[in-house]
Amino acid sequence: MALISPIARRLAKEKQVDISLIKGSGHDGKILESDVLKFIAEQQNAPKAAEPAPAPAATSAAPAAAPAAAAAPVSPSKEVAKLEARREKVTTIRKAIARAMKNSQDNVAYVSLVHEIDMTKLWDLRKSVVEKVKDLTGIKLTFLPFILKAIAIAIKDFQIFGAKYDEKTEELVYPDTVNLGVAVDTDHGLMVPVIKNAQSLNLVEFSQEIIRLANLARTKTIKPADMSGATFTITNYGSVGSLFGTPVINYPELAIAGVGAIVDKVYWKNGAAVPGKVMWITIAADHRWIDGATMGKFISKVKSLLEQPEILGVF
């Protein structure tokens, strides 16, 4: 079965598109919303059968007839397609998301930094171990566990990124664990399950938790305990092909990371063009409590770890 994002699947269903005919452009051939839209556009723009050329007019010595009056516009043979006009009740989950987003915008002094990360070594490392890990654990290792582990390590060095501001006591509260919220796109809205004690997990354990929590979220069987206690959140808009984003902080957390798609890039090294892989990561933070210089050091730490992925290990 083809890999397909929930948004793309929903669009394909609405437009009655056979997904088996679509070539995905995402990671591992995953079909994205843009792929479905492109397929629909190509079908609509496909050339129609040519109409037969009119027979040549007979030669006549008679004087030319006066030009005919302009014909009246022809009415369309079928009705113009219209969108479905409707009212839709806002779900409880959507209301909760709306409140959280508005609360964040109202209470955070936003600042963002973006770093480019050379993912070539990580791309090659994952490729070299993915089958072995699958044979040993049954898990297909993706790039997200590497990113989560790098962030967890960086938070240990820059603990302000795992802290929260207590409005009542006017104190910064530093937890004793790193609990990473991971945004998950579901058919019923965005959900953010939490990977607890991330500072002590290896890549396989990260993978197991990602799979477990994502399945619970998408089947609406997740428990409140798995949705609470986050100290830092990661959103992976790269899964839908996006390169950059401006993620919204999960207030009262102080920061969030957004990761884009991994794409090809040619690097110029030692006087020669070298093909490689690149990803952009955005860190948004509450500028009231986190300075730009601290953000730069934090994101540079994450960059360093991902560009030297052998440090992260696997098991």
mmCIF file of N, CA, C and O in Angstrom, residues 25-29 32 115-127 141-147 236-244 258-265 267 275-281 306 309:
data_model
loop_
_atom_site.group_PDB
_atom_site.id
_atom_site.type_symbol
_atom_site.label_atom_id
_atom_site.label_comp_id
_atom_site.label_asym_id
_atom_site.label_seq_id
_atom_site.Cartn_x
_atom_site.Cartn_y
_atom_site.Cartn_z
ATOM 1 N N SER A 25 6.129 12.287 -3.929
ATOM 2 C CA SER A 25 7.403 13.015 -3.922
ATOM 3 C C SER A 25 7.997 13.135 -2.528
ATOM 4 O O SER A 25 9.072 13.697 -2.356
ATOM 5 N N GLY A 26 7.286 12.597 -1.524
ATOM 6 C CA GLY A 26 7.779 12.683 -0.159
ATOM 7 C C GLY A 26 8.819 11.617 0.139
ATOM 8 O O GLY A 26 9.231 10.848 -0.735
ATOM 9 N N HIS A 27 9.237 11.578 1.405
ATOM 10 C CA HIS A 27 10.235 10.604 1.839
ATOM 11 C C HIS A 27 9.717 9.187 1.638
ATOM 12 O O HIS A 27 8.577 8.866 1.978
ATOM 13 N N ASP A 28 10.562 8.316 1.054
ATOM 14 C CA ASP A 28 10.196 6.927 0.751
ATOM 15 C C ASP A 28 8.979 6.849 -0.162
ATOM 16 O O ASP A 28 8.184 5.912 -0.098
ATOM 17 N N GLY A 29 8.827 7.850 -1.037
ATOM 18 C CA GLY A 29 7.729 7.823 -1.996
ATOM 19 C C GLY A 29 6.379 8.183 -1.418
ATOM 20 O O GLY A 29 5.340 7.910 -2.019
ATOM 21 N N LEU A 32 2.048 13.201 -1.025
ATOM 22 C CA LEU A 32 1.714 14.418 -0.303
ATOM 23 C C LEU A 32 0.512 15.096 -0.954
ATOM 24 O O LEU A 32 0.102 14.746 -2.066
ATOM 25 N N HIS A 115 18.303 27.631 11.003
ATOM 26 C CA HIS A 115 19.636 27.133 10.659
ATOM 27 C C HIS A 115 19.528 26.091 9.550
ATOM 28 O O HIS A 115 18.575 25.304 9.521
ATOM 29 N N GLU A 116 20.514 26.104 8.680
ATOM 30 C CA GLU A 116 20.634 25.063 7.659
ATOM 31 C C GLU A 116 21.524 23.953 8.202
ATOM 32 O O GLU A 116 22.591 24.212 8.755
ATOM 33 N N ILE A 117 21.075 22.723 8.049
ATOM 34 C CA ILE A 117 21.823 21.580 8.570
ATOM 35 C C ILE A 117 22.193 20.644 7.422
ATOM 36 O O ILE A 117 21.331 20.247 6.634
ATOM 37 N N ASP A 118 23.462 20.320 7.344
ATOM 38 C CA ASP A 118 23.938 19.356 6.348
ATOM 39 C C ASP A 118 23.563 17.952 6.837
ATOM 40 O O ASP A 118 24.122 17.450 7.813
ATOM 41 N N MET A 119 22.617 17.330 6.161
ATOM 42 C CA MET A 119 22.103 16.024 6.586
ATOM 43 C C MET A 119 22.730 14.869 5.810
ATOM 44 O O MET A 119 22.260 13.728 5.908
ATOM 45 N N THR A 120 23.788 15.142 5.065
ATOM 46 C CA THR A 120 24.366 14.115 4.197
ATOM 47 C C THR A 120 24.855 12.904 4.991
ATOM 48 O O THR A 120 24.553 11.751 4.650
ATOM 49 N N LYS A 121 25.619 13.150 6.058
ATOM 50 C CA LYS A 121 26.141 12.033 6.856
ATOM 51 C C LYS A 121 25.010 11.255 7.521
ATOM 52 O O LYS A 121 25.042 10.017 7.582
ATOM 53 N N LEU A 122 24.022 11.973 8.019
ATOM 54 C CA LEU A 122 22.897 11.301 8.664
ATOM 55 C C LEU A 122 22.102 10.491 7.642
ATOM 56 O O LEU A 122 21.649 9.380 7.931
ATOM 57 N N TRP A 123 21.939 11.039 6.456
ATOM 58 C CA TRP A 123 21.246 10.317 5.385
ATOM 59 C C TRP A 123 21.955 8.988 5.102
ATOM 60 O O TRP A 123 21.322 7.932 5.018
ATOM 61 N N ASP A 124 23.273 9.065 4.983
ATOM 62 C CA ASP A 124 24.055 7.859 4.680
ATOM 63 C C ASP A 124 24.061 6.885 5.860
ATOM 64 O O ASP A 124 23.990 5.661 5.666
ATOM 65 N N LEU A 125 24.151 7.422 7.085
ATOM 66 C CA LEU A 125 24.159 6.559 8.267
ATOM 67 C C LEU A 125 22.847 5.799 8.391
ATOM 68 O O LEU A 125 22.844 4.575 8.609
ATOM 69 N N ARG A 126 21.747 6.508 8.260
ATOM 70 C CA ARG A 126 20.449 5.841 8.358
ATOM 71 C C ARG A 126 20.317 4.761 7.281
ATOM 72 O O ARG A 126 19.830 3.656 7.547
ATOM 73 N N LYS A 127 20.748 5.095 6.075
ATOM 74 C CA LYS A 127 20.661 4.130 4.977
ATOM 75 C C LYS A 127 21.449 2.866 5.283
ATOM 76 O O LYS A 127 21.039 1.755 4.928
ATOM 77 N N LEU A 141 13.490 2.650 10.939
ATOM 78 C CA LEU A 141 14.073 3.840 11.552
ATOM 79 C C LEU A 141 13.950 5.035 10.608
ATOM 80 O O LEU A 141 14.421 5.000 9.480
ATOM 81 N N THR A 142 13.305 6.096 11.076
ATOM 82 C CA THR A 142 13.163 7.320 10.287
ATOM 83 C C THR A 142 14.155 8.366 10.793
ATOM 84 O O THR A 142 14.950 8.111 11.704
ATOM 85 N N PHE A 143 14.083 9.559 10.230
ATOM 86 C CA PHE A 143 14.995 10.622 10.651
ATOM 87 C C PHE A 143 14.532 11.303 11.940
ATOM 88 O O PHE A 143 15.340 11.896 12.655
ATOM 89 N N LEU A 144 13.239 11.224 12.236
ATOM 90 C CA LEU A 144 12.710 11.949 13.390
ATOM 91 C C LEU A 144 13.364 11.543 14.714
ATOM 92 O O LEU A 144 13.680 12.421 15.529
ATOM 93 N N PRO A 145 13.602 10.252 14.980
ATOM 94 C CA PRO A 145 14.270 9.904 16.243
ATOM 95 C C PRO A 145 15.646 10.555 16.395
ATOM 96 O O PRO A 145 16.024 10.959 17.504
ATOM 97 N N PHE A 146 16.400 10.666 15.304
ATOM 98 C CA PHE A 146 17.701 11.335 15.367
ATOM 99 C C PHE A 146 17.524 12.796 15.786
ATOM 100 O O PHE A 146 18.276 13.319 16.616
ATOM 101 N N ILE A 147 16.523 13.445 15.191
ATOM 102 C CA ILE A 147 16.280 14.859 15.487
ATOM 103 C C ILE A 147 15.846 15.028 16.940
ATOM 104 O O ILE A 147 16.319 15.925 17.651
ATOM 105 N N ASN A 236 6.939 18.581 12.818
ATOM 106 C CA ASN A 236 7.649 18.115 11.624
ATOM 107 C C ASN A 236 6.828 18.436 10.380
ATOM 108 O O ASN A 236 6.162 17.582 9.815
ATOM 109 N N TYR A 237 6.876 19.698 9.940
ATOM 110 C CA TYR A 237 6.141 20.055 8.724
ATOM 111 C C TYR A 237 6.857 19.565 7.470
ATOM 112 O O TYR A 237 6.316 19.649 6.370
ATOM 113 N N GLY A 238 8.055 19.030 7.642
ATOM 114 C CA GLY A 238 8.738 18.407 6.515
ATOM 115 C C GLY A 238 8.005 17.179 6.007
ATOM 116 O O GLY A 238 8.172 16.776 4.854
ATOM 117 N N SER A 239 7.165 16.574 6.850
ATOM 118 C CA SER A 239 6.425 15.378 6.441
ATOM 119 C C SER A 239 5.417 15.674 5.339
ATOM 120 O O SER A 239 4.958 14.766 4.651
ATOM 121 N N VAL A 240 5.060 16.956 5.163
ATOM 122 C CA VAL A 240 4.154 17.329 4.076
ATOM 123 C C VAL A 240 4.904 18.108 2.995
ATOM 124 O O VAL A 240 4.294 18.776 2.160
ATOM 125 N N GLY A 241 6.234 18.027 3.028
ATOM 126 C CA GLY A 241 7.041 18.626 1.974
ATOM 127 C C GLY A 241 7.466 20.064 2.202
ATOM 128 O O GLY A 241 8.153 20.645 1.359
ATOM 129 N N SER A 242 7.085 20.661 3.330
ATOM 130 C CA SER A 242 7.445 22.062 3.588
ATOM 131 C C SER A 242 8.910 22.177 4.001
ATOM 132 O O SER A 242 9.449 21.302 4.677
ATOM 133 N N LEU A 243 9.530 23.277 3.610
ATOM 134 C CA LEU A 243 10.939 23.503 3.925
ATOM 135 C C LEU A 243 11.118 24.373 5.166
ATOM 136 O O LEU A 243 12.001 24.135 5.979
ATOM 137 N N PHE A 244 10.285 25.410 5.285
ATOM 138 C CA PHE A 244 10.385 26.346 6.398
ATOM 139 C C PHE A 244 9.011 26.503 7.043
ATOM 140 O O PHE A 244 7.987 26.204 6.433
ATOM 141 N N GLY A 258 10.725 23.531 14.690
ATOM 142 C CA GLY A 258 10.046 23.080 13.478
ATOM 143 C C GLY A 258 11.082 22.578 12.495
ATOM 144 O O GLY A 258 12.080 23.264 12.242
ATOM 145 N N VAL A 259 10.880 21.378 11.962
ATOM 146 C CA VAL A 259 11.858 20.805 11.030
ATOM 147 C C VAL A 259 11.221 20.633 9.656
ATOM 148 O O VAL A 259 10.074 20.210 9.528
ATOM 149 N N GLY A 260 11.997 20.981 8.632
ATOM 150 C CA GLY A 260 11.510 20.904 7.267
ATOM 151 C C GLY A 260 11.924 19.616 6.577
ATOM 152 O O GLY A 260 12.579 18.745 7.164
ATOM 153 N N ALA A 261 11.547 19.520 5.319
ATOM 154 C CA ALA A 261 11.880 18.339 4.525
ATOM 155 C C ALA A 261 13.383 18.297 4.234
ATOM 156 O O ALA A 261 14.044 19.332 4.162
ATOM 157 N N ILE A 262 13.899 17.098 4.081
ATOM 158 C CA ILE A 262 15.299 16.913 3.678
ATOM 159 C C ILE A 262 15.337 16.896 2.154
ATOM 160 O O ILE A 262 14.635 16.105 1.514
ATOM 161 N N VAL A 263 16.136 17.782 1.586
ATOM 162 C CA VAL A 263 16.176 17.913 0.127
ATOM 163 C C VAL A 263 17.621 17.877 -0.366
ATOM 164 O O VAL A 263 18.571 18.017 0.409
ATOM 165 N N ASP A 264 17.755 17.695 -1.672
ATOM 166 C CA ASP A 264 19.081 17.651 -2.285
ATOM 167 C C ASP A 264 19.707 19.043 -2.329
ATOM 168 O O ASP A 264 19.016 20.051 -2.505
ATOM 169 N N LYS A 265 21.026 19.065 -2.177
ATOM 170 C CA LYS A 265 21.768 20.316 -2.329
ATOM 171 C C LYS A 265 23.183 19.993 -2.787
ATOM 172 O O LYS A 265 23.766 18.997 -2.359
ATOM 173 N N TYR A 267 26.961 20.993 -2.626
ATOM 174 C CA TYR A 267 27.919 21.756 -1.827
ATOM 175 C C TYR A 267 29.200 21.964 -2.631
ATOM 176 O O TYR A 267 29.573 21.128 -3.456
ATOM 177 N N PRO A 275 27.415 16.494 -4.267
ATOM 178 C CA PRO A 275 25.991 16.372 -3.929
ATOM 179 C C PRO A 275 25.799 16.037 -2.457
ATOM 180 O O PRO A 275 26.606 15.314 -1.859
ATOM 181 N N GLY A 276 24.743 16.571 -1.873
ATOM 182 C CA GLY A 276 24.469 16.294 -0.466
ATOM 183 C C GLY A 276 22.999 16.465 -0.143
ATOM 184 O O GLY A 276 22.160 16.620 -1.032
ATOM 185 N N LYS A 277 22.697 16.421 1.139
ATOM 186 C CA LYS A 277 21.331 16.570 1.633
ATOM 187 C C LYS A 277 21.295 17.702 2.656
ATOM 188 O O LYS A 277 22.243 17.884 3.429
ATOM 189 N N VAL A 278 20.188 18.430 2.680
ATOM 190 C CA VAL A 278 20.090 19.563 3.589
ATOM 191 C C VAL A 278 18.690 19.627 4.197
ATOM 192 O O VAL A 278 17.707 19.180 3.592
ATOM 193 N N MET A 279 18.627 20.158 5.413
ATOM 194 C CA MET A 279 17.354 20.373 6.102
ATOM 195 C C MET A 279 17.449 21.695 6.856
ATOM 196 O O MET A 279 18.521 22.058 7.341
ATOM 197 N N TRP A 280 16.337 22.408 6.936
ATOM 198 C CA TRP A 280 16.304 23.643 7.712
ATOM 199 C C TRP A 280 15.475 23.421 8.974
ATOM 200 O O TRP A 280 14.407 22.798 8.937
ATOM 201 N N ILE A 281 15.993 23.924 10.078
ATOM 202 C CA ILE A 281 15.298 23.809 11.359
ATOM 203 C C ILE A 281 15.042 25.216 11.904
ATOM 204 O O ILE A 281 15.918 26.084 11.839
ATOM 205 N N LEU A 306 23.518 16.616 14.635
ATOM 206 C CA LEU A 306 22.942 15.998 13.442
ATOM 207 C C LEU A 306 23.959 15.886 12.311
ATOM 208 O O LEU A 306 23.842 15.002 11.452
ATOM 209 N N PRO A 309 26.274 12.421 13.204
ATOM 210 C CA PRO A 309 25.252 11.524 13.753
ATOM 211 C C PRO A 309 25.796 10.285 14.450
ATOM 212 O O PRO A 309 25.085 9.662 15.237
#
